[in-house]
């Protein structure tokens, strides 16, 4: 292996830059040439390759976003797109690839492996934490902290006005941001796609809940099957007009910001291990950290988001919110 390439893909997440830095510096240490591909799979198709060295990743460990830019490539979904990408990689003499992204990125990598013989390993970069084979994806911890900070502020105003707030957080398919942040802010209820949402039960709980509590915060994952925060809030408002109800959608602020210390450390370990995994001959695996140890999970297993949540955790959530 003489030359490898690295790219970031899908939704950006805080810590992607720290991961990229680790990939580039580890490659340099092992005397590998290293290329960066701009705009993920799109750039692979459009031939957006740049030469990288230790200096190109200086001073980025603390920065959110990704200096390589990112995209959700439609062209890579086509066989023609993937073939063009492969031709470009061959023309640039790429012997190995490191992808930093989420489940869409790894699903794309699996499709690509049907026509490509270039080894490819993945680093889990997504705020959603919806990958199997790592305790924390890159960016999840920062996103949780962003949500907690925002909801603490909402709590101040909610408490002052005795209001009921529905706060929608990101997570198209997964409620893991909602769950962890909801515990962190002491939410009165957490609505996530992994559990069946019973709006009637929520109304009942609100109607009969502890009256001494003046503010109430309900965290809603955007991907919940009962609808987003607006839809659920409308149903509740219609039945409980006595509540002064408001809705806040946190949106993309959850994807930005300086990565937390935990995200920087995890990203560094994962990026470093990704290059060493390529050198050890590994391919089509995601590098993760489970119980503090580096583990390698085949992409086909990594993308199977587990729907069952820890029942003890769910029980605790219900007890603490009473
Ligand atoms: O995959 C991460 C994520 O932030 C999801 O939580 C969210 O649903 C989605 O990306 C939003 O994507 P986009 O920025 O492309 O609208």
mmCIF file of C-alpha atoms and ligand atoms in Angstrom:
data_model
loop_
_atom_site.group_PDB
_atom_site.id
_atom_site.type_symbol
_atom_site.label_atom_id
_atom_site.label_comp_id
_atom_site.label_asym_id
_atom_site.label_seq_id
_atom_site.Cartn_x
_atom_site.Cartn_y
_atom_site.Cartn_z
ATOM 1 C CA UNK A 1 0.000 0.000 0.000
ATOM 2 C CA UNK A 2 1.584 3.261 -1.159
ATOM 3 C CA UNK A 3 -1.203 5.782 -1.411
ATOM 4 C CA UNK A 4 -4.539 6.126 0.369
ATOM 5 C CA UNK A 5 -7.414 8.587 0.121
ATOM 6 C CA UNK A 6 -9.798 9.915 2.765
ATOM 7 C CA UNK A 7 -13.205 11.568 2.436
ATOM 8 C CA UNK A 8 -16.118 12.733 4.577
ATOM 9 C CA UNK A 9 -19.661 11.926 3.495
ATOM 10 C CA UNK A 10 -23.325 12.342 4.500
ATOM 11 C CA UNK A 11 -24.359 14.770 7.237
ATOM 12 C CA UNK A 12 -21.320 16.435 8.803
ATOM 13 C CA UNK A 13 -20.629 15.937 12.490
ATOM 14 C CA UNK A 14 -18.372 17.638 15.036
ATOM 15 C CA UNK A 15 -15.175 15.611 15.267
ATOM 16 C CA UNK A 16 -14.905 14.756 11.576
ATOM 17 C CA UNK A 17 -11.956 17.167 11.304
ATOM 18 C CA UNK A 18 -10.251 15.600 14.302
ATOM 19 C CA UNK A 19 -10.693 12.184 12.686
ATOM 20 C CA UNK A 20 -9.343 13.454 9.374
ATOM 21 C CA UNK A 21 -6.309 14.896 11.137
ATOM 22 C CA UNK A 22 -5.595 11.521 12.737
ATOM 23 C CA UNK A 23 -5.968 9.701 9.399
ATOM 24 C CA UNK A 24 -3.600 12.055 7.594
ATOM 25 C CA UNK A 25 -0.962 12.124 10.347
ATOM 26 C CA UNK A 26 -1.011 8.338 10.747
ATOM 27 C CA UNK A 27 -0.639 7.890 6.995
ATOM 28 C CA UNK A 28 2.317 10.299 6.974
ATOM 29 C CA UNK A 29 3.883 8.382 9.873
ATOM 30 C CA UNK A 30 3.621 5.160 7.862
ATOM 31 C CA UNK A 31 5.142 6.899 4.814
ATOM 32 C CA UNK A 32 1.968 6.612 2.783
ATOM 33 C CA UNK A 33 0.957 9.268 0.284
ATOM 34 C CA UNK A 34 -2.427 10.683 1.184
ATOM 35 C CA UNK A 35 -5.098 12.306 -0.946
ATOM 36 C CA UNK A 36 -8.220 14.053 0.273
ATOM 37 C CA UNK A 37 -11.415 13.782 -1.762
ATOM 38 C CA UNK A 38 -13.649 16.850 -1.546
ATOM 39 C CA UNK A 39 -17.455 16.497 -1.234
ATOM 40 C CA UNK A 40 -17.516 12.768 -0.455
ATOM 41 C CA UNK A 41 -18.654 10.343 -3.165
ATOM 42 C CA UNK A 42 -19.651 13.294 -5.349
ATOM 43 C CA UNK A 43 -16.040 14.463 -5.460
ATOM 44 C CA UNK A 44 -14.876 10.932 -6.197
ATOM 45 C CA UNK A 45 -17.053 11.035 -9.308
ATOM 46 C CA UNK A 46 -16.158 14.632 -10.225
ATOM 47 C CA UNK A 47 -12.430 14.019 -9.699
ATOM 48 C CA UNK A 48 -11.992 16.453 -6.791
ATOM 49 C CA UNK A 49 -8.763 14.997 -5.380
ATOM 50 C CA UNK A 50 -6.293 17.076 -3.365
ATOM 51 C CA UNK A 51 -2.871 16.230 -1.970
ATOM 52 C CA UNK A 52 -2.682 16.266 1.815
ATOM 53 C CA UNK A 53 0.150 16.360 4.318
ATOM 54 C CA UNK A 54 0.631 16.971 8.042
ATOM 55 C CA UNK A 55 0.303 20.698 7.554
ATOM 56 C CA UNK A 56 -3.041 20.476 5.730
ATOM 57 C CA UNK A 57 -4.632 19.212 8.946
ATOM 58 C CA UNK A 58 -2.944 21.617 11.338
ATOM 59 C CA UNK A 59 -5.254 23.532 13.652
ATOM 60 C CA UNK A 60 -8.447 21.686 12.799
ATOM 61 C CA UNK A 61 -8.859 19.305 15.767
ATOM 62 C CA UNK A 62 -11.140 21.805 17.505
ATOM 63 C CA UNK A 63 -13.227 22.833 14.491
ATOM 64 C CA UNK A 64 -16.741 21.617 13.703
ATOM 65 C CA UNK A 65 -17.852 20.702 10.169
ATOM 66 C CA UNK A 66 -15.402 19.132 7.734
ATOM 67 C CA UNK A 67 -12.641 20.876 5.790
ATOM 68 C CA UNK A 68 -13.089 18.255 3.045
ATOM 69 C CA UNK A 69 -16.767 19.286 2.693
ATOM 70 C CA UNK A 70 -19.445 16.663 2.359
ATOM 71 C CA UNK A 71 -22.464 15.681 0.276
ATOM 72 C CA UNK A 72 -25.270 13.182 0.001
ATOM 73 C CA UNK A 73 -24.414 11.940 -3.493
ATOM 74 C CA UNK A 74 -27.257 10.962 -5.795
ATOM 75 C CA UNK A 75 -24.864 10.031 -8.623
ATOM 76 C CA UNK A 76 -23.100 7.426 -6.492
ATOM 77 C CA UNK A 77 -26.410 5.572 -6.252
ATOM 78 C CA UNK A 78 -26.051 4.749 -9.966
ATOM 79 C CA UNK A 79 -23.714 2.101 -11.362
ATOM 80 C CA UNK A 80 -22.360 4.634 -13.882
ATOM 81 C CA UNK A 81 -21.460 6.985 -11.027
ATOM 82 C CA UNK A 82 -19.682 4.256 -9.092
ATOM 83 C CA UNK A 83 -17.781 3.161 -12.185
ATOM 84 C CA UNK A 84 -16.564 6.720 -12.843
ATOM 85 C CA UNK A 85 -15.503 6.966 -9.188
ATOM 86 C CA UNK A 86 -13.495 3.745 -9.528
ATOM 87 C CA UNK A 87 -11.785 4.967 -12.706
ATOM 88 C CA UNK A 88 -10.779 8.185 -10.951
ATOM 89 C CA UNK A 89 -9.425 6.318 -7.936
ATOM 90 C CA UNK A 90 -7.363 4.062 -10.238
ATOM 91 C CA UNK A 91 -6.042 7.084 -12.154
ATOM 92 C CA UNK A 92 -4.901 8.567 -8.849
ATOM 93 C CA UNK A 93 -3.262 5.215 -7.877
ATOM 94 C CA UNK A 94 -5.306 4.915 -4.679
ATOM 95 C CA UNK A 95 -4.592 1.606 -2.854
ATOM 96 C CA UNK A 96 -6.867 2.161 0.139
ATOM 97 C CA UNK A 97 -9.766 4.361 1.268
ATOM 98 C CA UNK A 98 -10.952 5.780 4.566
ATOM 99 C CA UNK A 99 -14.584 6.932 4.622
ATOM 100 C CA UNK A 100 -15.786 9.109 7.487
ATOM 101 C CA UNK A 101 -19.594 9.078 7.533
ATOM 102 C CA UNK A 102 -22.787 7.411 8.663
ATOM 103 C CA UNK A 103 -25.005 4.546 7.542
ATOM 104 C CA UNK A 104 -25.648 5.960 4.041
ATOM 105 C CA UNK A 105 -21.887 6.206 3.529
ATOM 106 C CA UNK A 106 -21.309 2.608 4.581
ATOM 107 C CA UNK A 107 -24.228 1.314 2.515
ATOM 108 C CA UNK A 108 -22.632 3.112 -0.460
ATOM 109 C CA UNK A 109 -19.283 1.508 0.380
ATOM 110 C CA UNK A 110 -20.869 -1.941 0.386
ATOM 111 C CA UNK A 111 -22.370 -1.362 -3.074
ATOM 112 C CA UNK A 112 -19.018 -0.022 -4.267
ATOM 113 C CA UNK A 113 -17.185 -3.133 -3.031
ATOM 114 C CA UNK A 114 -19.137 -5.160 -5.634
ATOM 115 C CA UNK A 115 -17.122 -3.483 -8.388
ATOM 116 C CA UNK A 116 -14.044 -2.168 -6.556
ATOM 117 C CA UNK A 117 -11.031 -4.122 -5.309
ATOM 118 C CA UNK A 118 -9.709 -1.126 -3.346
ATOM 119 C CA UNK A 119 -9.815 -1.825 0.409
ATOM 120 C CA UNK A 120 -12.084 0.594 2.271
ATOM 121 C CA UNK A 121 -12.575 1.113 5.993
ATOM 122 C CA UNK A 122 -15.057 3.433 7.710
ATOM 123 C CA UNK A 123 -15.050 5.834 10.655
ATOM 124 C CA UNK A 124 -18.518 6.378 12.210
ATOM 125 C CA UNK A 125 -19.178 10.086 11.687
ATOM 126 C CA UNK A 126 -22.788 11.028 12.475
ATOM 127 C CA UNK A 127 -24.537 12.864 15.290
ATOM 128 C CA UNK A 128 -27.297 10.232 15.288
ATOM 129 C CA UNK A 129 -25.330 7.387 16.977
ATOM 130 C CA UNK A 130 -27.355 4.962 14.863
ATOM 131 C CA UNK A 131 -24.546 2.540 14.012
ATOM 132 C CA UNK A 132 -23.881 -0.829 15.584
ATOM 133 C CA UNK A 133 -20.282 -1.469 16.675
ATOM 134 C CA UNK A 134 -19.415 1.674 18.572
ATOM 135 C CA UNK A 135 -20.669 3.087 21.851
ATOM 136 C CA UNK A 136 -20.509 6.635 20.516
ATOM 137 C CA UNK A 137 -20.354 7.830 16.924
ATOM 138 C CA UNK A 138 -18.229 10.874 16.120
ATOM 139 C CA UNK A 139 -20.296 13.983 16.886
ATOM 140 C CA UNK A 140 -22.956 12.381 19.068
ATOM 141 C CA UNK A 141 -21.521 13.662 22.352
ATOM 142 C CA UNK A 142 -21.169 17.211 21.017
ATOM 143 C CA UNK A 143 -24.725 17.168 19.636
ATOM 144 C CA UNK A 144 -26.083 15.988 22.992
ATOM 145 C CA UNK A 145 -24.255 18.803 24.755
ATOM 146 C CA UNK A 146 -25.642 21.313 22.246
ATOM 147 C CA UNK A 147 -29.182 20.072 22.878
ATOM 148 C CA UNK A 148 -28.727 20.117 26.652
ATOM 149 C CA UNK A 149 -27.410 23.683 26.556
ATOM 150 C CA UNK A 150 -30.311 24.832 24.374
ATOM 151 C CA UNK A 151 -32.984 23.060 26.422
ATOM 152 C CA UNK A 152 -31.575 24.431 29.693
ATOM 153 C CA UNK A 153 -32.278 27.875 28.250
ATOM 154 C CA UNK A 154 -35.758 26.830 27.180
ATOM 155 C CA UNK A 155 -36.340 25.505 30.699
ATOM 156 C CA UNK A 156 -35.643 28.963 32.168
ATOM 157 C CA UNK A 157 -38.336 30.628 30.096
ATOM 158 C CA UNK A 158 -40.709 27.664 30.374
ATOM 159 C CA UNK A 159 -40.433 27.793 34.158
ATOM 160 C CA UNK A 160 -40.994 31.565 34.245
ATOM 161 C CA UNK A 161 -44.197 31.290 32.207
ATOM 162 C CA UNK A 162 -45.406 27.910 33.565
ATOM 163 C CA UNK A 163 -45.382 26.559 30.019
ATOM 164 C CA UNK A 164 -45.380 23.211 28.294
ATOM 165 C CA UNK A 165 -42.665 22.990 25.623
ATOM 166 C CA UNK A 166 -42.248 20.420 22.875
ATOM 167 C CA UNK A 167 -38.628 20.459 21.696
ATOM 168 C CA UNK A 168 -37.811 18.593 18.490
ATOM 169 C CA UNK A 169 -34.310 17.221 18.083
ATOM 170 C CA UNK A 170 -32.602 15.546 15.118
ATOM 171 C CA UNK A 171 -32.703 11.850 14.381
ATOM 172 C CA UNK A 172 -34.475 10.893 11.192
ATOM 173 C CA UNK A 173 -34.525 7.194 12.000
ATOM 174 C CA UNK A 174 -33.128 7.099 15.502
ATOM 175 C CA UNK A 175 -34.174 8.551 18.832
ATOM 176 C CA UNK A 176 -30.802 8.296 20.507
ATOM 177 C CA UNK A 177 -30.152 12.051 20.574
ATOM 178 C CA UNK A 178 -33.605 12.563 22.088
ATOM 179 C CA UNK A 179 -33.097 9.829 24.655
ATOM 180 C CA UNK A 180 -29.719 10.883 26.008
ATOM 181 C CA UNK A 181 -30.374 14.612 25.846
ATOM 182 C CA UNK A 182 -33.828 14.051 27.363
ATOM 183 C CA UNK A 183 -32.274 12.306 30.351
ATOM 184 C CA UNK A 184 -29.697 15.091 30.618
ATOM 185 C CA UNK A 185 -32.299 17.859 30.771
ATOM 186 C CA UNK A 186 -34.739 15.992 33.016
ATOM 187 C CA UNK A 187 -37.441 15.932 30.345
ATOM 188 C CA UNK A 188 -40.969 15.108 31.475
ATOM 189 C CA UNK A 189 -41.337 12.805 28.480
ATOM 190 C CA UNK A 190 -39.139 11.561 25.605
ATOM 191 C CA UNK A 191 -40.783 10.612 22.324
ATOM 192 C CA UNK A 192 -38.685 8.418 20.044
ATOM 193 C CA UNK A 193 -39.239 6.167 16.997
ATOM 194 C CA UNK A 194 -37.836 3.096 18.785
ATOM 195 C CA UNK A 195 -40.893 2.924 21.067
ATOM 196 C CA UNK A 196 -44.540 3.130 20.075
ATOM 197 C CA UNK A 197 -45.818 6.612 20.781
ATOM 198 C CA UNK A 198 -49.115 6.711 22.618
ATOM 199 C CA UNK A 199 -50.361 10.318 22.446
ATOM 200 C CA UNK A 200 -53.376 9.385 24.613
ATOM 201 C CA UNK A 201 -51.048 8.181 27.334
ATOM 202 C CA UNK A 202 -49.031 11.386 27.082
ATOM 203 C CA UNK A 203 -52.213 13.461 27.428
ATOM 204 C CA UNK A 204 -53.243 11.357 30.421
ATOM 205 C CA UNK A 205 -49.867 11.843 32.066
ATOM 206 C CA UNK A 206 -49.921 15.569 31.470
ATOM 207 C CA UNK A 207 -53.451 15.859 32.789
ATOM 208 C CA UNK A 208 -52.695 13.844 35.921
ATOM 209 C CA UNK A 209 -49.035 14.585 36.464
ATOM 210 C CA UNK A 210 -47.424 16.378 39.355
ATOM 211 C CA UNK A 211 -49.155 19.755 39.569
ATOM 212 C CA UNK A 212 -46.286 21.265 41.561
ATOM 213 C CA UNK A 213 -44.143 21.232 38.452
ATOM 214 C CA UNK A 214 -44.704 24.500 36.669
ATOM 215 C CA UNK A 215 -42.778 23.840 33.457
ATOM 216 C CA UNK A 216 -42.813 20.719 31.351
ATOM 217 C CA UNK A 217 -40.400 19.778 28.591
ATOM 218 C CA UNK A 218 -41.196 17.023 26.116
ATOM 219 C CA UNK A 219 -38.328 16.002 23.827
ATOM 220 C CA UNK A 220 -39.461 14.680 20.434
ATOM 221 C CA UNK A 221 -37.172 12.922 17.943
ATOM 222 C CA UNK A 222 -37.870 14.271 14.446
ATOM 223 C CA UNK A 223 -38.362 10.732 13.090
ATOM 224 C CA UNK A 224 -41.086 9.699 15.522
ATOM 225 C CA UNK A 225 -43.938 7.840 13.862
ATOM 226 C CA UNK A 226 -46.561 10.020 15.595
ATOM 227 C CA UNK A 227 -45.197 13.052 13.734
ATOM 228 C CA UNK A 228 -42.858 15.857 14.667
ATOM 229 C CA UNK A 229 -43.159 18.196 17.633
ATOM 230 C CA UNK A 230 -45.741 20.448 15.910
ATOM 231 C CA UNK A 231 -48.093 17.568 15.100
ATOM 232 C CA UNK A 232 -47.944 16.089 18.585
ATOM 233 C CA UNK A 233 -48.248 19.506 20.250
ATOM 234 C CA UNK A 234 -51.396 20.266 18.203
ATOM 235 C CA UNK A 235 -53.052 17.056 19.414
ATOM 236 C CA UNK A 236 -52.165 17.783 23.021
ATOM 237 C CA UNK A 237 -53.278 21.418 22.780
ATOM 238 C CA UNK A 238 -56.674 20.395 21.458
ATOM 239 C CA UNK A 239 -57.268 18.200 24.509
ATOM 240 C CA UNK A 240 -55.468 20.203 27.179
ATOM 241 C CA UNK A 241 -56.160 23.857 26.396
ATOM 242 C CA UNK A 242 -55.272 24.771 29.985
ATOM 243 C CA UNK A 243 -51.604 24.286 29.093
ATOM 244 C CA UNK A 244 -49.785 27.250 27.561
ATOM 245 C CA UNK A 245 -47.937 25.249 24.912
ATOM 246 C CA UNK A 246 -44.944 26.180 22.736
ATOM 247 C CA UNK A 247 -42.837 24.301 20.166
ATOM 248 C CA UNK A 248 -39.121 24.688 19.400
ATOM 249 C CA UNK A 249 -37.301 22.867 16.585
ATOM 250 C CA UNK A 250 -33.581 22.862 17.316
ATOM 251 C CA UNK A 251 -32.569 21.855 13.764
ATOM 252 C CA UNK A 252 -29.083 22.171 12.355
ATOM 253 C CA UNK A 253 -27.477 23.907 15.320
ATOM 254 C CA UNK A 254 -27.146 20.323 16.548
ATOM 255 C CA UNK A 255 -24.717 19.519 13.743
ATOM 256 C CA UNK A 256 -22.287 22.395 14.247
ATOM 257 C CA UNK A 257 -19.940 23.662 16.923
ATOM 258 C CA UNK A 258 -16.565 22.747 18.303
ATOM 259 C CA UNK A 259 -16.324 19.046 19.105
ATOM 260 C CA UNK A 260 -16.394 18.079 22.776
ATOM 261 C CA UNK A 261 -13.250 16.661 24.380
ATOM 262 C CA UNK A 262 -14.778 13.204 24.174
ATOM 263 C CA UNK A 263 -15.485 13.551 20.455
ATOM 264 C CA UNK A 264 -11.941 14.778 19.795
ATOM 265 C CA UNK A 265 -10.376 11.865 21.654
ATOM 266 C CA UNK A 266 -12.644 9.225 20.112
ATOM 267 C CA UNK A 267 -12.172 10.691 16.619
ATOM 268 C CA UNK A 268 -8.408 10.637 17.016
ATOM 269 C CA UNK A 269 -8.385 7.012 18.147
ATOM 270 C CA UNK A 270 -10.748 5.951 15.371
ATOM 271 C CA UNK A 271 -8.893 7.814 12.585
ATOM 272 C CA UNK A 272 -5.547 6.460 13.753
ATOM 273 C CA UNK A 273 -6.909 2.889 13.911
ATOM 274 C CA UNK A 274 -8.518 3.216 10.462
ATOM 275 C CA UNK A 275 -5.171 3.666 8.713
ATOM 276 C CA UNK A 276 -3.572 0.864 10.711
ATOM 277 C CA UNK A 277 -6.556 -1.358 9.841
ATOM 278 C CA UNK A 278 -5.955 -0.732 6.135
ATOM 279 C CA UNK A 279 -2.277 -1.615 6.598
ATOM 280 C CA UNK A 280 -3.337 -4.834 8.340
ATOM 281 C CA UNK A 281 -5.376 -5.782 5.267
ATOM 282 C CA UNK A 282 -8.833 -5.054 6.666
ATOM 283 C CA UNK A 283 -11.644 -3.919 4.379
ATOM 284 C CA UNK A 284 -15.385 -3.190 4.543
ATOM 285 C CA UNK A 285 -15.267 -2.711 8.290
ATOM 286 C CA UNK A 286 -16.230 0.168 10.525
ATOM 287 C CA UNK A 287 -13.808 1.149 13.269
ATOM 288 C CA UNK A 288 -15.575 1.706 16.569
ATOM 289 C CA UNK A 289 -14.932 1.940 20.287
ATOM 290 C CA UNK A 290 -16.802 -0.495 22.534
ATOM 291 C CA UNK A 291 -16.037 -0.573 26.261
ATOM 292 C CA UNK A 292 -12.985 1.629 25.590
ATOM 293 C CA UNK A 293 -11.495 -0.825 23.060
ATOM 294 C CA UNK A 294 -11.155 -0.470 19.297
ATOM 295 C CA UNK A 295 -13.373 -2.959 17.467
ATOM 296 C CA UNK A 296 -13.996 -3.690 13.777
ATOM 297 C CA UNK A 297 -17.549 -4.302 12.608
ATOM 298 C CA UNK A 298 -18.403 -5.409 9.042
ATOM 299 C CA UNK A 299 -20.412 -2.682 7.313
ATOM 300 C CA UNK A 300 -23.416 -4.953 6.814
ATOM 301 C CA UNK A 301 -23.709 -5.324 10.621
ATOM 302 C CA UNK A 302 -22.827 -1.708 11.429
ATOM 303 C CA UNK A 303 -25.746 -0.301 9.438
ATOM 304 C CA UNK A 304 -28.376 -2.421 11.207
ATOM 305 C CA UNK A 305 -29.631 0.120 13.693
ATOM 306 C CA UNK A 306 -30.847 -1.852 16.703
ATOM 307 C CA UNK A 307 -34.384 -0.827 17.578
ATOM 308 C CA UNK A 308 -34.457 -2.376 21.063
ATOM 309 C CA UNK A 309 -33.368 0.019 23.745
ATOM 310 C CA UNK A 310 -31.965 -0.878 27.116
ATOM 311 C CA UNK A 311 -35.163 -1.624 29.128
ATOM 312 C CA UNK A 312 -33.507 -0.524 32.400
ATOM 313 C CA UNK A 313 -32.798 2.856 30.866
ATOM 314 C CA UNK A 314 -36.378 3.254 29.652
ATOM 315 C CA UNK A 315 -37.705 2.291 33.087
ATOM 316 C CA UNK A 316 -35.427 4.844 34.691
ATOM 317 C CA UNK A 317 -36.619 7.554 32.279
ATOM 318 C CA UNK A 318 -40.235 6.915 33.277
ATOM 319 C CA UNK A 319 -39.512 6.902 37.009
ATOM 320 C CA UNK A 320 -37.367 10.025 37.013
ATOM 321 C CA UNK A 321 -39.821 12.057 34.961
ATOM 322 C CA UNK A 322 -42.726 11.519 37.337
HETATM 323 O O1 LIG B 1 -27.789 12.072 9.637
HETATM 324 C C1 LIG B 1 -27.671 13.135 10.495
HETATM 325 C C2 LIG B 1 -28.815 14.075 10.371
HETATM 326 O O2 LIG B 1 -28.460 15.229 11.092
HETATM 327 C C3 LIG B 1 -30.173 13.552 10.847
HETATM 328 O O3 LIG B 1 -30.319 13.550 12.232
HETATM 329 C C4 LIG B 1 -31.113 14.489 10.143
HETATM 330 O O4 LIG B 1 -32.375 13.949 9.984
HETATM 331 C C5 LIG B 1 -30.444 14.674 8.810
HETATM 332 O O5 LIG B 1 -29.068 14.473 9.037
HETATM 333 C C6 LIG B 1 -30.668 16.004 8.159
HETATM 334 O O6 LIG B 1 -29.998 16.007 6.946
HETATM 335 P P1 LIG B 1 -29.845 17.255 5.980
HETATM 336 O O7 LIG B 1 -28.878 18.196 6.634
HETATM 337 O O8 LIG B 1 -29.291 16.675 4.725
HETATM 338 O O9 LIG B 1 -31.186 17.851 5.837
#
